Amino acid sequence: MVKYIASVDQGTASSRCLIFDSAARVVSVSQKEHHHIFPRPGWVEHDPVEIWNNVLEVVGQALESASLSPSDLVALGITNQRETTVLWDRETGEPVHNAINWQDTRTDRLVRELGGEAGQDRFKERCGLPLATYFSGPKIRWLLDSLPGVRERAQAGEVLFGTMDSWLIWNLTGRHVTDPTNASRTMLMSLETLDWDQELLDAFGVPRAMLPEIRSSSEVYGEAAKLGGVPVASALGDQSAALFGQTCFGSGDAKCTYGTGSFLLMNTGEQRVQSAHGLLTTVGYKIGDQPATYALEGSIAVTGALVQWFRDNLELIASAPEIETLARSVEDNGGCYFVPAFSGLFAPHWRSDARGVIAGLTAYITKGHLARAVLEATAWQTREVVDAMNGDAAVALTSLRVDGGMTANNLLMQFLADVLDVPVVRPIVAETPSLGAAYAAGLAVGFWPDMDSLRANWHRAAEWLPTMEPAIREKAFRKWNKAVARAHDWVDDDDAD
Amino acid sequence: MGVVELAGQLGLPKATVHGILRTLRDVGFVEQDPESGKYQLGAALLHMGSSYLDGNELRTRALNWSDALASRSNESVRIGTLHEGRVLIVHHVFRPDDSRQALEVGALLPAHATAIGKALLAESPYVMDELAAAGLARFTQATIVDPDQLREQLRDIKDRGWATDLEELVDGEVSYAAVIKDRRGLPVGAIGISGPVERLRKNGEPHTELVSYVREAARAVSRDLGAIPW
């Protein structure tokens, strides 16, 4: 009997379920968006119960549209938006607050206080991350500080914390667990021991009793009662799952996922590389009892989000893909550069005082040039991260594996190959996070024998080769760097007033 | 129709209708018969009727389904639209065997000698008329250069829902394609696979399994674009 594997991708905008066959081909897809709640400027929340219901619904729909039942599944894997934080009541299973999304900046002040004299790198050696609003630790602390009685109940183990993987596994199986890729985004886990770190817990004021047990990324956590008892067998943060789905199993293998933001991860093997160039050290994956594989991560805050902004706020295009049509209406950017530092700059700059800049404007510039500058911003930001990786890692990048929605943009992919001066390759399954979670779950239940067998499933769907003259590339990069310098140091102390 | 007749049906003054018609005529949406002075729908409207979906949009919407088609069929996938009587390739997925292949996005191919082109021509008789008037070029022994023969084949294609090119553009190469429709049921492009005749034909017959994959992919993209399932 033919068996399948289901993969849930609980993302920022929607929850999806993909069902794969043993050749890693997609046989069914289902997706449902959830609401974003914006209580105040800078605050972003989800309703965890809505998300849980959506997950059950999309799994049901994906099974139905492929005429399958839960008994046709050998396992269910989970990949999820990282850092988003849920606290819930152990007795009732009810959330005690909306989930605080990773984009939420309410912990801005708290993060500065936590850094104190030592600054944002206070905990970097231990957990691999700089202090930022982005990560879960400060969000937990904010909830404990802000919700009356919750700290006491958390100390007693009556209120539990989880990232979205934990929340879903809890609801599916009743177990309170997470994996190292998700736990490595809390700032509370030691990268060395892969366990919660008492010093970090003390510094953040987070009681250990509320935290999930850190298991591996690939093992049977339990059975999903509401889905016919199918084993829940993997959990990976979306970017780690994409690294795994791209079969970047060798040290030096790298992928970049282009979504709202973009994330370049390079496998560094069993070595934890401390970056001297503003990259994060994170867990790539941990398969069962094998040692963890680490990764260097370059996070770019605004890439696809800039295209959305161009569409929604400037209304120069009706849909995101139309930006390519508009950009192709001109030959080049006309000397115009767009640095989308809407909420500061992430890697490798980590400048929260930066704000967006459009540089090089002249009377000559049209909306077509702006469209070019918008797309090129994604490529240049990738170039900065790749340069940082090459500075930190032993080997220079020789090709870049890409995935995510923006890989449908041929103009961008060609420009990316041009400015990186390496081939850019898109694999045949664009849904690499889902595929990665399916792979990890499949390994746990023996659906696939080993990682080598997964490599055989990876196929090139498209490839863009660099064609740009070096002199043109270097001049354009110089201009980009000048534009970035102009974005720095914009926010003043009294701007928040 | 004449101006008086139109004004009566619309309940508008004759002068107003005349003004509207003049504007519509200027942009090509209506045409005036030089002899009778009566109006009919113009060519520009017919072209609009073939529906326009930005090729970049079509690629984005079709990305997952074209990947799935390539991995199921083990052949390369292309999506094309009609562009000035030719097929413009808007998306290309490599054959998943990791051999060296180059992206062909942006290439223009003859409509009458490709499965994608024929799938689209079957839905667009007026483009077929334009091509017939210009003459059908020959590429191989198998290329159909007689407009009447091609028209007959296009009727079959429309009936059965898929098109084929049997070594009509390149010797030894076969392709299958099916049309993609939007929510109004209008054709916006076609998706197809191509490869060597040895793999794509079975005992001199169409490879029905591969054809069914192509049709399923076209239906799936159409469904995503809001077309009513058929």
XYZ file of C-alpha atoms in Angstrom:
727
model
C 0.000 0.000 0.000
C 1.290 3.431 -0.983
C 1.949 5.632 2.015
C 2.334 9.368 2.358
C 3.713 11.915 4.737
C 1.988 15.142 5.788
C 3.737 18.352 6.617
C 2.214 21.305 8.426
C 3.796 24.702 7.790
C 2.471 27.092 10.402
C 3.621 30.379 8.899
C 3.305 34.073 9.687
C 0.467 34.663 7.232
C -1.160 31.268 6.932
C -1.122 27.620 7.896
C -0.549 25.099 5.158
C -0.538 21.363 4.812
C 1.374 19.591 2.061
C 1.252 15.861 1.489
C 4.279 14.189 -0.102
C 4.831 10.769 -1.630
C 7.999 8.726 -1.128
C 9.694 10.421 -4.108
C 9.155 13.751 -2.259
C 6.589 14.901 -4.800
C 3.736 17.103 -3.655
C 0.420 15.276 -4.004
C -1.795 17.751 -2.177
C -1.756 21.294 -0.813
C -4.170 23.145 1.430
C -3.804 26.578 2.945
C -5.718 28.918 5.231
C -4.804 32.442 6.296
C -5.306 33.650 9.846
C -5.938 37.111 11.221
C -3.282 39.548 12.290
C -4.155 41.556 15.343
C -2.567 45.009 15.691
C -3.500 46.373 19.142
C -1.041 49.293 18.838
C 1.607 50.503 16.394
C 4.457 47.987 16.420
C 2.385 45.293 18.143
C 1.524 42.153 16.144
C -0.487 39.260 17.565
C -2.264 36.084 16.445
C -5.071 34.118 18.053
C -3.449 30.736 18.872
C -6.827 28.971 18.969
C -7.676 30.200 15.476
C -4.309 28.895 14.264
C -4.821 25.495 15.902
C -8.261 25.168 14.285
C -6.835 26.209 10.925
C -4.111 23.574 11.187
C -6.675 20.823 11.769
C -8.736 22.183 8.897
C -5.889 22.330 6.359
C -4.711 18.816 7.233
C -8.277 17.570 6.726
C -8.596 19.439 3.431
C -5.244 18.251 2.114
C -6.199 14.648 2.866
C -9.611 15.089 1.304
C -8.403 16.678 -1.923
C -6.009 13.753 -2.470
C -8.748 11.261 -1.466
C -6.648 10.060 1.455
C -7.461 9.300 5.073
C -5.212 9.695 8.138
C -4.425 5.976 7.946
C -2.612 6.648 4.641
C -0.098 8.821 6.513
C 3.027 7.359 8.088
C 3.767 10.553 9.990
C 3.081 14.248 10.364
C 5.903 16.801 10.445
C 5.744 20.373 11.671
C 7.580 23.479 10.572
C 6.661 26.874 11.887
C 7.225 30.614 12.042
C 9.962 31.022 14.594
C 10.057 33.073 17.810
C 6.306 33.726 17.938
C 5.376 33.177 21.564
C 2.327 31.536 23.165
C 1.532 31.122 26.860
C -1.298 28.803 27.842
C -2.979 27.220 30.835
C -1.849 23.641 31.438
C -5.246 22.614 32.889
C -7.637 24.099 30.356
C -5.315 24.384 27.350
C -6.580 27.954 26.883
C -4.037 30.618 25.889
C -3.580 33.261 28.596
C -2.877 35.921 25.923
C -2.733 36.227 22.155
C 0.441 34.889 20.555
C 3.057 37.645 20.244
C 4.409 37.581 16.704
C 8.130 37.687 15.903
C 7.663 41.045 14.137
C 6.258 42.638 17.305
C 8.494 45.380 18.756
C 6.799 45.961 22.125
C 9.886 44.678 23.946
C 12.087 47.412 22.494
C 12.712 49.138 25.834
C 12.960 45.858 27.743
C 15.613 44.631 25.334
C 17.714 47.747 25.916
C 17.362 47.335 29.688
C 18.388 43.679 29.487
C 21.491 44.623 27.529
C 22.547 47.160 30.140
C 26.177 48.227 30.001
C 27.191 45.142 27.995
C 24.862 46.051 25.131
C 23.065 43.862 22.657
C 25.737 41.167 22.495
C 25.534 40.429 26.253
C 24.348 36.825 25.727
C 25.643 36.214 22.231
C 28.358 33.749 23.082
C 26.016 31.562 25.116
C 22.910 31.581 22.886
C 24.298 32.779 19.535
C 21.924 35.742 19.299
C 22.113 39.471 19.929
C 19.430 41.006 22.122
C 16.543 41.964 19.845
C 12.779 42.279 20.040
C 12.644 39.519 17.449
C 13.403 36.604 19.829
C 11.067 34.781 22.252
C 12.873 35.390 25.565
C 12.005 39.083 25.831
C 8.426 38.355 24.730
C 7.987 35.800 27.553
C 9.397 38.291 30.008
C 6.977 40.974 28.791
C 4.006 38.615 29.272
C 5.178 37.615 32.761
C 5.577 41.290 33.673
C 2.306 42.445 32.132
C -0.287 39.784 32.962
C -1.300 39.759 36.635
C -0.635 36.484 38.449
C 0.913 34.771 35.435
C 4.487 34.764 36.769
C 3.419 32.890 39.923
C 1.418 30.393 37.893
C 4.318 29.927 35.487
C 6.644 29.230 38.435
C 4.197 26.578 39.581
C 4.167 25.059 36.095
C 0.488 25.941 35.625
C 1.146 28.297 32.715
C 3.257 26.927 29.884
C 5.338 28.579 27.177
C 5.791 27.395 23.642
C 6.729 28.545 20.181
C 4.189 27.527 17.529
C 5.667 24.006 17.203
C 5.165 23.397 20.942
C 1.657 24.819 20.865
C 0.668 22.527 17.992
C 2.377 19.411 19.399
C 0.704 20.051 22.770
C -2.696 20.226 21.089
C -1.993 17.244 18.850
C -0.379 14.876 21.346
C -0.716 16.383 24.821
C 3.075 16.532 25.235
C 4.975 19.724 26.059
C 8.099 19.544 23.882
C 10.095 21.580 21.363
C 13.189 21.040 19.212
C 16.624 22.729 19.308
C 16.011 24.814 16.158
C 13.006 26.465 17.758
C 14.528 26.604 21.223
C 17.660 28.234 19.776
C 15.496 31.262 18.866
C 14.384 31.994 22.415
C 17.751 33.308 23.706
C 17.225 30.907 26.620
C 18.971 27.806 25.282
C 22.694 27.131 25.537
C 24.050 26.343 22.089
C 26.594 24.068 23.700
C 24.361 21.851 25.849
C 21.173 22.278 23.780
C 19.324 22.651 27.060
C 17.770 25.626 28.844
C 20.563 27.652 30.406
C 20.083 28.632 34.035
C 22.080 31.850 33.736
C 20.010 32.955 30.761
C 16.777 31.986 32.535
C 17.834 34.053 35.540
C 18.810 37.020 33.389
C 15.449 36.991 31.601
C 13.470 36.072 34.720
C 11.839 33.083 33.038
C 10.935 30.108 35.287
C 12.119 26.742 34.030
C 8.847 25.085 35.030
C 6.994 26.763 32.150
C 9.393 25.630 29.426
C 8.958 22.628 27.141
C 11.371 19.726 27.107
C 13.914 20.138 24.270
C 13.838 16.944 22.218
C 15.463 16.379 18.797
C 14.059 17.730 15.508
C 13.278 14.245 14.235
C 11.607 11.693 16.532
C 8.090 10.554 17.389
C 6.836 13.035 20.020
C 3.457 11.358 20.286
C 0.345 10.437 18.371
C -2.217 12.906 17.080
C -5.507 11.820 18.635
C -7.583 14.075 16.387
C -5.876 12.767 13.253
C -6.400 9.036 13.661
C -3.311 8.578 15.833
C -0.759 9.508 13.155
C 2.714 9.918 14.735
C 3.888 13.525 15.064
C 7.523 13.059 14.190
C 9.314 16.333 13.445
C 9.554 19.962 14.486
C 11.820 22.503 12.812
C 11.750 26.266 12.670
C 10.904 27.343 9.116
C 14.413 28.438 8.135
C 16.041 25.304 9.514
C 13.384 23.225 7.785
C 14.175 24.993 4.497
C 17.896 24.215 4.984
C 16.957 20.570 5.549
C 14.468 20.511 2.653
C 17.170 21.882 0.350
C 19.310 18.945 1.525
C 22.074 21.330 2.604
C 23.606 18.504 4.646
C 27.273 19.296 4.022
C 29.376 21.902 5.805
C 29.422 24.998 3.558
C 26.054 24.245 1.891
C 23.809 27.314 1.966
C 20.300 28.303 1.012
C 18.362 31.553 1.021
C 14.583 31.681 1.437
C 12.894 34.735 -0.062
C 9.674 35.698 1.669
C 8.499 38.784 3.571
C 12.028 38.881 4.919
C 14.854 36.676 3.707
C 17.050 34.238 5.552
C 20.348 32.862 4.376
C 21.553 29.832 6.328
C 24.857 28.078 5.884
C 25.496 24.624 7.343
C 28.642 24.726 9.529
C 28.533 21.058 10.561
C 29.064 20.189 14.212
C 30.994 23.424 14.684
C 29.406 26.457 16.296
C 30.906 29.345 14.358
C 30.840 32.664 16.204
C 30.377 35.384 13.648
C 32.621 38.414 13.543
C 30.366 39.930 10.865
C 26.939 40.242 12.430
C 25.556 36.807 11.636
C 23.636 34.625 14.074
C 24.734 31.206 15.274
C 21.803 28.858 15.300
C 20.896 25.176 15.208
C 20.459 23.755 11.717
C 18.829 20.516 12.807
C 19.249 17.611 15.198
C 18.224 14.214 13.865
C 17.354 11.758 16.656
C 20.413 10.827 18.708
C 22.933 12.239 16.240
C 24.909 15.334 17.228
C 23.313 18.662 16.311
C 24.292 20.403 13.085
C 24.813 24.131 13.479
C 24.322 26.965 11.018
C 25.243 30.576 10.469
C 22.232 32.706 9.693
C 21.963 36.046 7.938
C 18.532 37.580 8.507
C 17.247 40.334 6.254
C 14.173 42.076 7.626
C 12.605 43.524 4.489
C 12.694 41.922 1.034
C 9.291 40.697 -0.175
C 7.777 43.158 2.296
C 9.220 45.986 0.193
C 7.362 44.720 -2.869
C 4.181 44.537 -0.792
C 4.771 48.085 0.402
C 5.315 49.206 -3.196
C 1.999 47.570 -4.084
C -0.105 48.587 -1.066
C 1.323 51.951 -0.032
C 2.465 53.434 -3.341
C -0.144 51.541 -5.392
C 2.107 51.498 -8.448
C 1.282 47.837 -9.126
C -1.855 45.767 -8.538
C -0.129 42.525 -7.566
C 3.360 41.607 -6.383
C 4.397 39.708 -9.554
C 3.596 42.779 -11.662
C 6.683 44.462 -10.259
C 8.741 42.423 -12.702
C 6.677 43.728 -15.614
C 7.126 47.300 -14.404
C 10.837 46.823 -13.740
C 11.340 45.420 -17.241
C 9.846 48.590 -18.735
C 13.260 50.219 -18.175
C 16.822 49.104 -18.884
C 18.327 49.705 -15.448
C 17.753 51.476 -12.132
C 18.621 54.890 -13.581
C 21.062 55.425 -10.689
C 18.382 54.946 -8.030
C 18.935 52.806 -4.891
C 16.375 51.850 -2.255
C 17.486 50.832 1.242
C 14.366 49.407 2.939
C 15.429 49.939 6.567
C 11.779 50.267 7.627
C 12.482 48.994 11.141
C 16.244 49.318 11.131
C 18.698 47.028 9.403
C 19.246 43.372 10.345
C 22.324 41.375 9.309
C 25.092 42.265 8.934
C 24.499 45.824 10.202
C 22.095 45.360 13.145
C 21.337 49.080 13.189
C 18.032 49.819 14.879
C 18.631 53.566 14.346
C 18.525 53.185 10.553
C 15.455 54.066 8.487
C 14.586 53.707 4.825
C 16.287 55.761 2.122
C 15.788 56.211 -1.599
C 19.077 57.575 -2.893
C 20.160 58.867 -6.276
C 16.852 60.491 -7.195
C 16.885 62.755 -10.236
C 14.175 64.153 -12.491
C 14.920 61.237 -14.819
C 13.627 58.571 -12.389
C 10.314 56.893 -13.259
C 8.230 54.293 -11.477
C 9.994 51.678 -13.601
C 13.370 52.691 -12.103
C 11.858 52.559 -8.627
C 10.563 49.048 -9.340
C 14.103 48.048 -10.350
C 15.542 49.589 -7.194
C 12.966 47.713 -5.094
C 13.973 44.357 -6.591
C 17.680 45.135 -6.544
C 17.470 45.935 -2.821
C 16.764 42.252 -2.173
C 19.795 41.191 -4.191
C 22.164 43.718 -2.582
C 21.046 42.787 0.905
C 21.768 39.158 0.026
C 25.205 40.185 -1.234
C 25.968 41.816 2.133
C 25.033 38.642 3.994
C 27.000 36.424 1.607
C 30.071 38.633 2.063
C 29.660 38.282 5.837
C 29.362 34.476 5.510
C 32.461 34.332 3.371
C 34.264 36.348 6.056
C 33.216 33.959 8.844
C 33.226 30.564 7.178
C 36.221 28.552 6.072
C 34.999 28.185 2.486
C 33.502 30.770 0.149
C 30.057 30.198 -1.286
C 30.205 28.669 -4.766
C 26.498 28.585 -5.546
C 23.310 29.639 -3.787
C 20.224 27.475 -3.446
C 17.104 29.623 -3.316
C 13.461 29.068 -2.475
C 10.384 31.038 -1.486
C 7.850 33.093 -3.403
C 10.250 35.660 -4.858
C 12.102 32.944 -6.800
C 9.250 33.235 -9.335
C 10.758 36.611 -10.237
C 13.226 35.918 -13.042
C 14.557 39.454 -13.211
C 15.437 39.349 -9.521
C 17.009 35.880 -9.710
C 19.193 36.902 -12.665
C 20.242 40.100 -10.891
C 21.006 38.065 -7.763
C 23.323 35.756 -9.730
C 24.921 38.849 -11.255
C 25.678 40.650 -7.993
C 26.770 37.497 -6.119
C 28.812 36.311 -9.109
C 27.816 32.695 -8.411
C 25.092 30.505 -9.957
C 21.684 30.763 -8.304
C 19.707 27.507 -8.302
C 16.049 26.837 -7.570
C 15.043 23.258 -6.667
C 11.973 21.562 -8.063
C 10.071 21.701 -4.793
C 9.725 25.365 -3.918
C 8.045 24.511 -0.597
C 11.317 23.642 1.068
C 10.245 24.228 4.709
C 7.369 21.783 4.264
C 9.646 19.349 2.506
C 12.257 19.654 5.268
C 9.685 18.880 7.959
C 8.420 15.939 5.902
C 11.996 14.645 5.515
C 12.717 14.893 9.244
C 9.443 13.146 10.111
C 10.036 10.512 7.432
C 13.514 9.739 8.785
C 12.063 9.308 12.287
C 9.577 6.643 11.200
C 11.790 4.938 8.581
C 9.817 6.237 5.579
C 13.200 7.204 4.150
C 16.248 5.151 5.178
C 18.864 7.894 5.509
C 19.879 11.405 4.492
C 21.712 10.231 1.362
C 18.442 8.896 -0.023
C 16.945 12.376 0.460
C 19.719 14.001 -1.566
C 18.656 11.919 -4.558
C 15.279 13.697 -4.488
C 16.809 17.141 -4.959
C 16.571 18.352 -8.554
C 17.366 21.608 -10.256
C 14.223 23.327 -11.591
C 15.933 26.516 -12.763
C 19.393 28.032 -12.752
C 20.575 31.584 -13.325
C 24.221 32.158 -14.240
C 26.105 35.401 -13.607
C 26.608 37.545 -16.711
C 27.414 40.988 -15.285
C 30.718 42.697 -16.044
C 32.828 42.876 -12.846
C 33.380 46.623 -13.227
C 29.633 47.292 -13.435
C 28.986 45.080 -10.420
C 31.626 46.782 -8.306
C 30.415 50.256 -9.177
C 26.810 49.361 -8.389
C 27.846 47.779 -5.066
C 29.769 50.929 -4.172
C 26.626 52.977 -4.819
C 24.549 50.570 -2.743
C 26.983 50.900 0.164
C 26.793 54.681 -0.076
C 23.017 54.491 0.063
C 23.187 52.203 3.136
C 25.501 54.677 4.878
C 22.852 57.351 4.335
C 20.211 55.191 6.037
C 22.197 54.985 9.297
C 21.708 57.214 12.312
C 18.260 58.486 11.417
C 16.304 57.695 14.588
C 16.765 60.176 17.437
C 16.054 59.628 21.134
C 12.982 61.848 21.079
C 11.398 60.111 18.085
C 9.533 57.734 20.374
C 7.862 60.616 22.251
C -26.245 48.057 -35.280
C -27.079 51.622 -36.151
C -26.922 54.631 -33.869
C -30.719 55.019 -33.726
C -31.213 51.407 -32.769
C -28.533 51.588 -30.055
C -29.897 54.846 -28.645
C -33.355 53.286 -28.439
C -32.140 50.204 -26.600
C -29.982 52.177 -24.183
C -32.568 54.900 -23.610
C -29.940 57.553 -24.291
C -29.993 60.578 -26.605
C -28.624 59.879 -30.078
C -25.869 62.484 -29.733
C -24.603 60.878 -26.519
C -24.505 57.425 -28.083
C -22.728 58.836 -31.086
C -20.047 60.370 -28.852
C -19.542 57.108 -26.958
C -19.300 55.147 -30.188
C -16.724 57.532 -31.564
C -14.552 57.042 -28.483
C -14.961 53.257 -28.628
C -14.108 53.310 -32.318
C -10.957 55.341 -31.663
C -9.641 52.728 -29.248
C -10.705 49.879 -31.541
C -13.478 48.443 -29.355
C -16.061 48.969 -32.107
C -15.736 49.164 -35.865
C -17.954 51.036 -38.304
C -18.848 49.424 -41.591
C -17.737 51.967 -44.211
C -20.692 51.154 -46.496
C -23.705 50.715 -44.222
C -22.396 53.035 -41.485
C -23.479 50.428 -38.897
C -21.368 49.468 -35.901
C -20.002 46.110 -34.775
C -17.604 44.895 -32.077
C -14.007 45.776 -32.893
C -10.863 43.672 -33.103
C -9.336 45.199 -29.975
C -12.261 43.924 -27.942
C -11.811 40.467 -29.394
C -8.175 40.553 -28.358
C -9.246 41.617 -24.901
C -11.653 38.685 -24.919
C -8.669 36.353 -25.082
C -8.042 37.782 -21.627
C -4.842 39.285 -20.421
C -3.036 38.041 -17.386
C 0.424 39.435 -16.727
C 2.901 36.698 -17.645
C 4.828 37.266 -14.432
C 1.621 36.866 -12.479
C 0.790 33.667 -14.349
C 4.240 32.240 -13.567
C 3.905 33.041 -9.885
C 0.448 31.511 -9.650
C 1.510 28.406 -11.568
C 4.861 27.831 -9.841
C 3.895 24.932 -7.578
C 1.801 23.175 -10.190
C 4.432 23.424 -12.899
C 7.053 22.025 -10.493
C 4.699 19.162 -9.673
C 4.129 18.496 -13.379
C 7.883 18.372 -14.038
C 8.495 15.963 -11.178
C 5.568 13.701 -12.112
C 6.384 13.574 -15.816
C 10.184 13.750 -15.542
C 10.116 16.143 -18.492
C 10.681 19.881 -18.860
C 7.645 22.140 -18.440
C 6.841 25.385 -20.204
C 4.025 27.865 -19.829
C 3.301 30.161 -22.732
C 0.932 32.939 -23.735
C -0.002 34.272 -27.163
C 1.961 37.361 -28.040
C 1.426 38.941 -31.463
C 0.606 35.603 -33.012
C 3.487 33.753 -31.414
C 3.990 31.832 -28.182
C 5.859 33.769 -25.507
C 7.445 31.439 -22.945
C 6.722 32.936 -19.515
C 7.844 30.002 -17.385
C 10.220 27.090 -17.791
C 10.969 24.285 -15.346
C 13.969 22.086 -16.106
C 13.621 18.361 -16.694
C 14.419 17.024 -13.199
C 17.475 14.969 -14.105
C 20.099 17.579 -13.167
C 21.492 17.722 -16.703
C 22.673 21.109 -18.008
C 19.697 23.117 -19.244
C 19.259 26.821 -19.923
C 16.235 28.903 -18.983
C 14.137 29.751 -22.029
C 11.867 32.333 -20.429
C 11.236 35.139 -22.900
C 11.674 32.943 -25.996
C 9.135 33.335 -28.828
C 7.966 30.182 -30.616
C 5.683 29.694 -33.633
C 2.110 29.073 -32.463
C 1.088 26.648 -35.207
C 4.013 24.283 -34.616
C 3.898 23.921 -30.828
C 1.426 22.192 -28.513
C 1.179 25.300 -26.313
C 0.477 27.431 -29.370
C -2.142 25.079 -30.720
C -3.874 24.763 -27.341
C -4.205 28.561 -27.367
C -5.120 28.898 -31.049
C -7.947 26.406 -30.518
C -9.498 28.967 -28.174
C -8.660 32.011 -30.314
C -10.014 31.589 -33.869
C -9.335 35.216 -34.801
C -5.607 34.798 -34.084
C -5.720 31.660 -36.218
C -7.255 33.765 -39.007
C -4.430 36.297 -38.732
C -1.829 33.524 -38.877
C -3.515 31.895 -41.854
C -3.522 35.209 -43.676
C 0.201 35.659 -43.011
C 1.034 32.079 -44.051
C 2.204 29.126 -41.940
C 5.946 28.517 -42.031
C 7.377 25.016 -42.345
C 9.936 23.776 -39.793
C 9.935 20.004 -40.354
C 8.222 17.498 -42.620
C 5.476 17.221 -40.012
C 4.671 20.937 -39.665
C 1.064 21.666 -40.593
C 1.192 24.472 -43.148
C -2.333 24.117 -44.590
C -4.663 26.452 -42.617
C -7.730 24.278 -43.209
C -5.969 21.182 -41.934
C -4.801 23.122 -38.894
C -8.306 24.500 -38.262
C -9.692 20.982 -38.323
C -7.085 19.873 -35.795
C -7.821 22.882 -33.587
C -11.487 21.850 -33.451
C -10.403 18.415 -32.174
C -8.072 20.041 -29.670
C -10.881 22.214 -28.334
C -13.156 19.181 -28.031
C -10.734 16.874 -26.237
C -8.999 19.585 -24.192
C -5.339 19.035 -25.056
C -2.938 19.668 -27.906
C 0.097 17.890 -29.219
C 3.005 18.706 -31.496
C 4.469 15.604 -33.112
C 7.919 16.631 -34.303
C 6.318 19.662 -35.949
C 8.893 22.191 -34.748
C 11.971 20.043 -34.112
C 12.619 16.555 -35.486
C 12.475 13.968 -32.729
C 10.729 16.249 -30.228
C 7.141 15.912 -29.069
C 5.096 18.155 -26.798
C 1.709 18.067 -25.091
C -0.166 21.071 -23.714
C -3.492 22.121 -22.254
C -5.025 25.551 -21.930
C -5.198 27.494 -18.639
C -8.378 29.510 -18.076
C -9.232 32.294 -15.677
C -12.364 32.767 -13.601
C -14.298 34.037 -16.601
C -13.393 30.886 -18.477
C -11.108 32.815 -20.832
C -7.771 31.370 -21.936
C -4.775 33.083 -20.286
C -2.012 30.691 -21.295
C -1.182 27.046 -21.769
C 1.044 24.631 -19.885
C 2.862 21.747 -21.473
C 5.719 19.283 -21.390
C 8.152 18.453 -24.156
C 10.763 15.817 -24.737
C 12.067 13.168 -27.129
C 9.544 11.157 -29.118
C 10.927 7.934 -27.633
C 9.750 8.944 -24.153
C 6.615 10.884 -24.995
C 5.017 8.399 -27.422
C 4.093 4.806 -26.679
C 3.887 2.443 -29.671
C 3.149 5.381 -31.943
C 0.296 6.554 -29.702
C 0.100 9.476 -27.271
C 1.384 8.597 -23.820
C -1.971 8.848 -22.019
C -0.496 9.032 -18.541
C 1.680 12.021 -19.450
C -1.263 13.691 -21.182
C -3.356 13.268 -18.047
C -0.616 14.911 -15.928
C -0.580 17.894 -18.292
C -4.350 18.241 -18.190
C -4.426 17.939 -14.401
C -1.781 20.665 -14.089
C -3.764 22.974 -16.397
C -6.919 22.335 -14.393
C -5.105 22.950 -11.101
C -3.679 26.303 -12.244
C -7.076 27.277 -13.681
C -8.722 26.392 -10.385
C -6.222 28.582 -8.554
C -7.073 31.416 -10.927
C -10.720 30.975 -9.987
C -11.969 29.027 -12.990
C -14.960 26.815 -12.340
C -13.759 23.209 -12.200
C -14.580 21.283 -15.331
